[in-house]
């Protein structure tokens, strides 16, 4: 049943209001025979809203508990006054967890953090070094990290652009691959944005000459981008 309180506005014609939604019940001399009807109606509406609110809070807590369990820890939420390397922080904006790589203040996720949803893939890439693959640094200026693994004729790029792409526009060259990593054919890929509110994901073409070209139209890069790109290399 709903909880009832005195009208916070102090209206003379109102006998009481529901606690949650402030739904009013008029005094008998103001609404006559409709008074009981309104009383029952508001009671049902208030009960429904309270149940809905309770279920939502319960589900939200359960989801958060499952997310924390999946990532292993939760050290705080963005914005962060002083992030600590190795700690994990949650962004309400992106609904994702991020692991800190470089400490310091952070109002939102940036190149100093790694999206936990891709961390497992990064770890798998690191493990390739023990299976006969060759790690090759791409040395993209101002990137947080940029390297490739070549296994036979297969190449896997791993990019965290940091500030390398900021200011780039459609048809600009983002970086150029070394001669031993040139793709056999044009490779089309997307790179995710670390801060979706500043920029959407971007589409890139990696041409057989090694140029990685930004193809997203009506966009200027304003944040860091990340992703893995796989392709067959030239013989």
PDB file of C-alpha atoms in Angstrom:
ATOM      1  CA  UNK A   1       0.000   0.000   0.000  1.00  0.00           C
ATOM      2  CA  UNK A   2       1.037   3.562  -0.644  1.00  0.00           C
ATOM      3  CA  UNK A   3       2.401   5.841   2.065  1.00  0.00           C
ATOM      4  CA  UNK A   4       0.449   9.059   2.596  1.00  0.00           C
ATOM      5  CA  UNK A   5       1.726  12.416   3.860  1.00  0.00           C
ATOM      6  CA  UNK A   6       0.376  15.918   4.351  1.00  0.00           C
ATOM      7  CA  UNK A   7       0.394  18.092   1.257  1.00  0.00           C
ATOM      8  CA  UNK A   8       3.840  19.789   1.133  1.00  0.00           C
ATOM      9  CA  UNK A   9       2.207  22.762  -0.633  1.00  0.00           C
ATOM     10  CA  UNK A  10      -0.295  23.221   2.193  1.00  0.00           C
ATOM     11  CA  UNK A  11      -3.336  23.463  -0.101  1.00  0.00           C
ATOM     12  CA  UNK A  12      -6.581  23.749   1.883  1.00  0.00           C
ATOM     13  CA  UNK A  13      -8.595  21.562  -0.472  1.00  0.00           C
ATOM     14  CA  UNK A  14      -6.092  18.639  -0.298  1.00  0.00           C
ATOM     15  CA  UNK A  15      -6.396  16.129   2.521  1.00  0.00           C
ATOM     16  CA  UNK A  16      -3.236  14.158   1.772  1.00  0.00           C
ATOM     17  CA  UNK A  17      -0.828  13.179  -1.027  1.00  0.00           C
ATOM     18  CA  UNK A  18       1.104  10.007  -1.841  1.00  0.00           C
ATOM     19  CA  UNK A  19       4.670  10.114  -0.559  1.00  0.00           C
ATOM     20  CA  UNK A  20       6.445   9.140  -3.777  1.00  0.00           C
ATOM     21  CA  UNK A  21       4.538  10.951  -6.550  1.00  0.00           C
ATOM     22  CA  UNK A  22       2.590  13.530  -4.476  1.00  0.00           C
ATOM     23  CA  UNK A  23      -0.713  12.377  -6.010  1.00  0.00           C
ATOM     24  CA  UNK A  24      -3.490  14.303  -4.214  1.00  0.00           C
ATOM     25  CA  UNK A  25      -6.711  13.248  -2.502  1.00  0.00           C
ATOM     26  CA  UNK A  26      -9.161  16.106  -2.135  1.00  0.00           C
ATOM     27  CA  UNK A  27     -11.154  16.680   1.030  1.00  0.00           C
ATOM     28  CA  UNK A  28     -14.696  15.296   0.982  1.00  0.00           C
ATOM     29  CA  UNK A  29     -16.345  18.697   0.665  1.00  0.00           C
ATOM     30  CA  UNK A  30     -14.331  19.399  -2.486  1.00  0.00           C
ATOM     31  CA  UNK A  31     -14.777  16.180  -4.464  1.00  0.00           C
ATOM     32  CA  UNK A  32     -17.834  14.540  -2.942  1.00  0.00           C
ATOM     33  CA  UNK A  33     -18.483  11.004  -4.119  1.00  0.00           C
ATOM     34  CA  UNK A  34     -15.365  10.983  -6.281  1.00  0.00           C
ATOM     35  CA  UNK A  35     -13.139  11.147  -3.221  1.00  0.00           C
ATOM     36  CA  UNK A  36     -13.059   7.363  -2.687  1.00  0.00           C
ATOM     37  CA  UNK A  37     -12.422   6.799  -6.385  1.00  0.00           C
ATOM     38  CA  UNK A  38      -9.388   9.103  -6.425  1.00  0.00           C
ATOM     39  CA  UNK A  39      -8.089   7.594  -3.197  1.00  0.00           C
ATOM     40  CA  UNK A  40      -8.160   4.062  -4.664  1.00  0.00           C
ATOM     41  CA  UNK A  41      -6.763   5.135  -8.034  1.00  0.00           C
ATOM     42  CA  UNK A  42      -3.801   7.044  -6.595  1.00  0.00           C
ATOM     43  CA  UNK A  43      -3.115   4.165  -4.213  1.00  0.00           C
ATOM     44  CA  UNK A  44      -2.804   1.722  -7.118  1.00  0.00           C
ATOM     45  CA  UNK A  45      -0.632   4.066  -9.189  1.00  0.00           C
ATOM     46  CA  UNK A  46       1.686   4.787  -6.272  1.00  0.00           C
ATOM     47  CA  UNK A  47       2.055   1.076  -5.471  1.00  0.00           C
ATOM     48  CA  UNK A  48       2.926   0.325  -9.080  1.00  0.00           C
ATOM     49  CA  UNK A  49       5.563   3.072  -9.249  1.00  0.00           C
ATOM     50  CA  UNK A  50       7.129   1.993  -5.957  1.00  0.00           C
ATOM     51  CA  UNK A  51       7.329  -1.618  -7.158  1.00  0.00           C
ATOM     52  CA  UNK A  52       8.816  -0.519 -10.485  1.00  0.00           C
ATOM     53  CA  UNK A  53      11.360   1.659  -8.701  1.00  0.00           C
ATOM     54  CA  UNK A  54      12.327  -1.176  -6.360  1.00  0.00           C
ATOM     55  CA  UNK A  55      12.704  -3.682  -9.199  1.00  0.00           C
ATOM     56  CA  UNK A  56      14.827  -1.231 -11.199  1.00  0.00           C
ATOM     57  CA  UNK A  57      17.168  -0.539  -8.277  1.00  0.00           C
ATOM     58  CA  UNK A  58      17.471  -4.269  -7.578  1.00  0.00           C
ATOM     59  CA  UNK A  59      18.242  -5.101 -11.209  1.00  0.00           C
ATOM     60  CA  UNK A  60      20.732  -2.230 -11.451  1.00  0.00           C
ATOM     61  CA  UNK A  61      22.584  -3.426  -8.368  1.00  0.00           C
ATOM     62  CA  UNK A  62      22.615  -6.991  -9.670  1.00  0.00           C
ATOM     63  CA  UNK A  63      24.003  -5.875 -13.031  1.00  0.00           C
ATOM     64  CA  UNK A  64      26.691  -3.778 -11.364  1.00  0.00           C
ATOM     65  CA  UNK A  65      27.657  -6.700  -9.114  1.00  0.00           C
ATOM     66  CA  UNK A  66      27.992  -8.969 -12.149  1.00  0.00           C
ATOM     67  CA  UNK A  67      30.131  -6.402 -13.981  1.00  0.00           C
ATOM     68  CA  UNK A  68      32.419  -5.943 -10.997  1.00  0.00           C
ATOM     69  CA  UNK A  69      32.714  -9.728 -10.693  1.00  0.00           C
ATOM     70  CA  UNK A  70      33.602 -10.023 -14.379  1.00  0.00           C
ATOM     71  CA  UNK A  71      36.353  -7.385 -14.350  1.00  0.00           C
ATOM     72  CA  UNK A  72      37.623  -8.419 -10.921  1.00  0.00           C
ATOM     73  CA  UNK A  73      37.605  -4.993  -9.256  1.00  0.00           C
ATOM     74  CA  UNK A  74      36.013  -1.551  -9.232  1.00  0.00           C
ATOM     75  CA  UNK A  75      38.088   1.286  -7.809  1.00  0.00           C
ATOM     76  CA  UNK A  76      35.858   4.244  -8.630  1.00  0.00           C
ATOM     77  CA  UNK A  77      33.887   6.124 -11.270  1.00  0.00           C
ATOM     78  CA  UNK A  78      34.740   8.870 -13.751  1.00  0.00           C
ATOM     79  CA  UNK A  79      35.468  11.742 -13.276  1.00  0.00           C
ATOM     80  CA  UNK A  80      38.591  10.826 -11.298  1.00  0.00           C
ATOM     81  CA  UNK A  81      40.664  13.343  -9.352  1.00  0.00           C
ATOM     82  CA  UNK A  82      43.797  11.177  -9.358  1.00  0.00           C
ATOM     83  CA  UNK A  83      43.681   7.840 -11.173  1.00  0.00           C
ATOM     84  CA  UNK A  84      46.092   5.131 -10.010  1.00  0.00           C
ATOM     85  CA  UNK A  85      47.926   2.876 -12.454  1.00  0.00           C
ATOM     86  CA  UNK A  86      46.392  -0.606 -12.436  1.00  0.00           C
ATOM     87  CA  UNK A  87      43.081   0.480 -10.928  1.00  0.00           C
ATOM     88  CA  UNK A  88      39.784  -0.079 -12.729  1.00  0.00           C
ATOM     89  CA  UNK A  89      37.227   2.723 -13.148  1.00  0.00           C
ATOM     90  CA  UNK A  90      33.662   2.790 -14.494  1.00  0.00           C
ATOM     91  CA  UNK A  91      32.250   5.338 -16.931  1.00  0.00           C
ATOM     92  CA  UNK A  92      28.509   5.949 -16.724  1.00  0.00           C
ATOM     93  CA  UNK A  93      28.773   7.697 -20.108  1.00  0.00           C
ATOM     94  CA  UNK A  94      30.073   4.671 -22.024  1.00  0.00           C
ATOM     95  CA  UNK A  95      28.785   1.963 -19.614  1.00  0.00           C
ATOM     96  CA  UNK A  96      32.264   0.391 -19.645  1.00  0.00           C
ATOM     97  CA  UNK A  97      35.131  -0.338 -17.260  1.00  0.00           C
ATOM     98  CA  UNK A  98      38.615   1.022 -17.948  1.00  0.00           C
ATOM     99  CA  UNK A  99      42.003   0.033 -16.533  1.00  0.00           C
ATOM    100  CA  UNK A 100      44.405   2.876 -15.809  1.00  0.00           C
ATOM    101  CA  UNK A 101      47.736   2.800 -17.670  1.00  0.00           C
ATOM    102  CA  UNK A 102      48.958   6.315 -16.788  1.00  0.00           C
ATOM    103  CA  UNK A 103      47.984   7.935 -13.499  1.00  0.00           C
ATOM    104  CA  UNK A 104      46.610  11.425 -12.946  1.00  0.00           C
ATOM    105  CA  UNK A 105      43.341  13.374 -13.136  1.00  0.00           C
ATOM    106  CA  UNK A 106      40.798  12.133 -15.671  1.00  0.00           C
ATOM    107  CA  UNK A 107      37.362  13.698 -16.154  1.00  0.00           C
ATOM    108  CA  UNK A 108      36.546  10.973 -18.693  1.00  0.00           C
ATOM    109  CA  UNK A 109      38.181   7.923 -20.350  1.00  0.00           C
ATOM    110  CA  UNK A 110      41.126   8.841 -22.566  1.00  0.00           C
ATOM    111  CA  UNK A 111      44.306   7.361 -23.970  1.00  0.00           C
ATOM    112  CA  UNK A 112      45.634   6.815 -20.437  1.00  0.00           C
ATOM    113  CA  UNK A 113      43.050   4.042 -19.931  1.00  0.00           C
ATOM    114  CA  UNK A 114      42.321   0.781 -21.678  1.00  0.00           C
ATOM    115  CA  UNK A 115      38.812  -0.487 -22.286  1.00  0.00           C
ATOM    116  CA  UNK A 116      38.439  -3.690 -20.253  1.00  0.00           C
ATOM    117  CA  UNK A 117      36.299  -5.211 -23.008  1.00  0.00           C
ATOM    118  CA  UNK A 118      39.365  -5.413 -25.284  1.00  0.00           C
ATOM    119  CA  UNK A 119      41.914  -6.223 -22.574  1.00  0.00           C
ATOM    120  CA  UNK A 120      41.438  -9.982 -23.024  1.00  0.00           C
ATOM    121  CA  UNK A 121      42.174  -9.677 -26.743  1.00  0.00           C
ATOM    122  CA  UNK A 122      45.292  -7.654 -25.969  1.00  0.00           C
ATOM    123  CA  UNK A 123      46.477 -10.326 -23.577  1.00  0.00           C
ATOM    124  CA  UNK A 124      45.936 -12.960 -26.261  1.00  0.00           C
ATOM    125  CA  UNK A 125      47.995 -10.909 -28.684  1.00  0.00           C
ATOM    126  CA  UNK A 126      50.793 -10.626 -26.138  1.00  0.00           C
ATOM    127  CA  UNK A 127      50.734 -14.405 -25.732  1.00  0.00           C
ATOM    128  CA  UNK A 128      51.354 -14.847 -29.458  1.00  0.00           C
ATOM    129  CA  UNK A 129      54.988 -13.881 -28.895  1.00  0.00           C
ATOM    130  CA  UNK A 130      55.550 -17.369 -27.438  1.00  0.00           C
ATOM    131  CA  UNK A 131      54.049 -19.170 -30.445  1.00  0.00           C
ATOM    132  CA  UNK A 132      56.548 -18.288 -33.152  1.00  0.00           C
ATOM    133  CA  UNK A 133      55.023 -14.943 -34.123  1.00  0.00           C
ATOM    134  CA  UNK A 134      57.028 -11.774 -34.542  1.00  0.00           C
ATOM    135  CA  UNK A 135      56.092  -8.541 -32.778  1.00  0.00           C
ATOM    136  CA  UNK A 136      56.819  -5.436 -34.841  1.00  0.00           C
ATOM    137  CA  UNK A 137      56.578  -1.923 -33.429  1.00  0.00           C
ATOM    138  CA  UNK A 138      54.778   0.525 -35.737  1.00  0.00           C
ATOM    139  CA  UNK A 139      56.187   3.613 -34.005  1.00  0.00           C
ATOM    140  CA  UNK A 140      53.170   5.824 -34.736  1.00  0.00           C
ATOM    141  CA  UNK A 141      54.093   9.242 -33.345  1.00  0.00           C
ATOM    142  CA  UNK A 142      52.080  10.240 -30.225  1.00  0.00           C
ATOM    143  CA  UNK A 143      50.266   6.878 -30.043  1.00  0.00           C
ATOM    144  CA  UNK A 144      49.838   5.123 -26.696  1.00  0.00           C
ATOM    145  CA  UNK A 145      50.871   1.862 -28.317  1.00  0.00           C
ATOM    146  CA  UNK A 146      50.994   0.608 -31.894  1.00  0.00           C
ATOM    147  CA  UNK A 147      52.418  -2.706 -32.948  1.00  0.00           C
ATOM    148  CA  UNK A 148      51.762  -5.721 -35.157  1.00  0.00           C
ATOM    149  CA  UNK A 149      52.125  -9.478 -34.950  1.00  0.00           C
ATOM    150  CA  UNK A 150      53.008 -11.309 -38.111  1.00  0.00           C
ATOM    151  CA  UNK A 151      52.364 -15.048 -38.190  1.00  0.00           C
ATOM    152  CA  UNK A 152      53.248 -16.365 -41.621  1.00  0.00           C
ATOM    153  CA  UNK A 153      51.133 -14.419 -44.113  1.00  0.00           C
ATOM    154  CA  UNK A 154      48.749 -13.122 -41.428  1.00  0.00           C
ATOM    155  CA  UNK A 155      49.216  -9.731 -39.800  1.00  0.00           C
ATOM    156  CA  UNK A 156      47.358  -8.459 -36.742  1.00  0.00           C
ATOM    157  CA  UNK A 157      47.630  -4.762 -35.932  1.00  0.00           C
ATOM    158  CA  UNK A 158      46.960  -3.477 -32.433  1.00  0.00           C
ATOM    159  CA  UNK A 159      46.331   0.244 -32.212  1.00  0.00           C
ATOM    160  CA  UNK A 160      45.747   2.649 -29.328  1.00  0.00           C
ATOM    161  CA  UNK A 161      46.177   5.977 -31.054  1.00  0.00           C
ATOM    162  CA  UNK A 162      46.526   8.222 -28.002  1.00  0.00           C
ATOM    163  CA  UNK A 163      46.866  11.706 -29.481  1.00  0.00           C
ATOM    164  CA  UNK A 164      48.211  10.554 -32.859  1.00  0.00           C
ATOM    165  CA  UNK A 165      44.969  11.006 -34.829  1.00  0.00           C
ATOM    166  CA  UNK A 166      43.647  14.193 -33.202  1.00  0.00           C
ATOM    167  CA  UNK A 167      42.765  16.788 -35.846  1.00  0.00           C
ATOM    168  CA  UNK A 168      42.708  14.273 -38.702  1.00  0.00           C
ATOM    169  CA  UNK A 169      39.848  14.473 -41.224  1.00  0.00           C
ATOM    170  CA  UNK A 170      38.445  12.394 -44.083  1.00  0.00           C
ATOM    171  CA  UNK A 171      41.097  11.164 -46.554  1.00  0.00           C
ATOM    172  CA  UNK A 172      44.002  12.113 -44.262  1.00  0.00           C
ATOM    173  CA  UNK A 173      46.728   9.494 -43.813  1.00  0.00           C
ATOM    174  CA  UNK A 174      46.721   8.303 -40.205  1.00  0.00           C
ATOM    175  CA  UNK A 175      49.927   6.237 -40.453  1.00  0.00           C
ATOM    176  CA  UNK A 176      51.990   4.194 -42.912  1.00  0.00           C
ATOM    177  CA  UNK A 177      52.939   0.543 -42.506  1.00  0.00           C
ATOM    178  CA  UNK A 178      56.473  -0.752 -43.042  1.00  0.00           C
ATOM    179  CA  UNK A 179      57.206  -2.717 -46.221  1.00  0.00           C
ATOM    180  CA  UNK A 180      57.054  -6.121 -44.500  1.00  0.00           C
ATOM    181  CA  UNK A 181      53.454  -5.538 -43.351  1.00  0.00           C
ATOM    182  CA  UNK A 182      51.778  -4.345 -46.552  1.00  0.00           C
ATOM    183  CA  UNK A 183      48.297  -5.861 -47.083  1.00  0.00           C
ATOM    184  CA  UNK A 184      47.619  -8.002 -50.143  1.00  0.00           C
ATOM    185  CA  UNK A 185      44.410  -6.082 -50.873  1.00  0.00           C
ATOM    186  CA  UNK A 186      42.655  -3.024 -49.479  1.00  0.00           C
ATOM    187  CA  UNK A 187      41.576  -3.739 -45.898  1.00  0.00           C
ATOM    188  CA  UNK A 188      38.546  -1.919 -44.460  1.00  0.00           C
ATOM    189  CA  UNK A 189      38.268  -1.718 -40.677  1.00  0.00           C
ATOM    190  CA  UNK A 190      36.789   0.315 -37.841  1.00  0.00           C
ATOM    191  CA  UNK A 191      38.478   1.704 -34.749  1.00  0.00           C
ATOM    192  CA  UNK A 192      36.491   2.410 -31.598  1.00  0.00           C
ATOM    193  CA  UNK A 193      36.424   5.791 -29.874  1.00  0.00           C
ATOM    194  CA  UNK A 194      37.624   6.039 -26.275  1.00  0.00           C
ATOM    195  CA  UNK A 195      35.189   8.932 -25.714  1.00  0.00           C
ATOM    196  CA  UNK A 196      31.993   8.381 -27.767  1.00  0.00           C
ATOM    197  CA  UNK A 197      30.618  11.777 -26.714  1.00  0.00           C
ATOM    198  CA  UNK A 198      33.484  13.460 -28.608  1.00  0.00           C
ATOM    199  CA  UNK A 199      33.610  11.206 -31.631  1.00  0.00           C
ATOM    200  CA  UNK A 200      31.979   8.098 -33.076  1.00  0.00           C
ATOM    201  CA  UNK A 201      33.991   5.102 -34.242  1.00  0.00           C
ATOM    202  CA  UNK A 202      36.022   5.710 -37.387  1.00  0.00           C
ATOM    203  CA  UNK A 203      36.320   3.774 -40.648  1.00  0.00           C
ATOM    204  CA  UNK A 204      39.801   3.333 -42.085  1.00  0.00           C
ATOM    205  CA  UNK A 205      41.195   1.894 -45.326  1.00  0.00           C
ATOM    206  CA  UNK A 206      44.602   0.234 -45.265  1.00  0.00           C
ATOM    207  CA  UNK A 207      45.838   0.322 -48.838  1.00  0.00           C
ATOM    208  CA  UNK A 208      48.299  -2.133 -50.461  1.00  0.00           C
ATOM    209  CA  UNK A 209      50.903   0.678 -50.402  1.00  0.00           C
ATOM    210  CA  UNK A 210      50.693   0.693 -46.570  1.00  0.00           C
ATOM    211  CA  UNK A 211      48.810   3.952 -46.104  1.00  0.00           C
ATOM    212  CA  UNK A 212      46.082   3.862 -43.441  1.00  0.00           C
ATOM    213  CA  UNK A 213      43.532   6.467 -44.541  1.00  0.00           C
ATOM    214  CA  UNK A 214      40.637   7.913 -42.548  1.00  0.00           C
ATOM    215  CA  UNK A 215      37.435   7.447 -44.593  1.00  0.00           C
ATOM    216  CA  UNK A 216      34.734   8.597 -42.132  1.00  0.00           C
ATOM    217  CA  UNK A 217      33.033  11.674 -43.577  1.00  0.00           C
ATOM    218  CA  UNK A 218      32.065  14.873 -41.721  1.00  0.00           C
ATOM    219  CA  UNK A 219      34.300  14.022 -38.793  1.00  0.00           C
ATOM    220  CA  UNK A 220      37.382  15.486 -37.157  1.00  0.00           C
ATOM    221  CA  UNK A 221      39.214  13.184 -34.761  1.00  0.00           C
ATOM    222  CA  UNK A 222      39.092  14.591 -31.227  1.00  0.00           C
ATOM    223  CA  UNK A 223      40.059  11.660 -29.026  1.00  0.00           C
ATOM    224  CA  UNK A 224      41.948   8.364 -28.949  1.00  0.00           C
ATOM    225  CA  UNK A 225      40.888   5.348 -31.010  1.00  0.00           C
ATOM    226  CA  UNK A 226      41.604   1.664 -30.515  1.00  0.00           C
ATOM    227  CA  UNK A 227      41.172  -1.691 -32.185  1.00  0.00           C
ATOM    228  CA  UNK A 228      42.663  -4.798 -33.775  1.00  0.00           C
ATOM    229  CA  UNK A 229      42.924  -5.161 -37.553  1.00  0.00           C
ATOM    230  CA  UNK A 230      43.754  -8.459 -39.283  1.00  0.00           C
ATOM    231  CA  UNK A 231      44.662  -9.067 -42.926  1.00  0.00           C
ATOM    232  CA  UNK A 232      46.759 -11.141 -45.339  1.00  0.00           C
ATOM    233  CA  UNK A 233      50.149  -9.618 -46.191  1.00  0.00           C
ATOM    234  CA  UNK A 234      51.745  -9.452 -49.611  1.00  0.00           C
ATOM    235  CA  UNK A 235      54.112 -12.240 -50.606  1.00  0.00           C
TER     236      UNK A 235
END
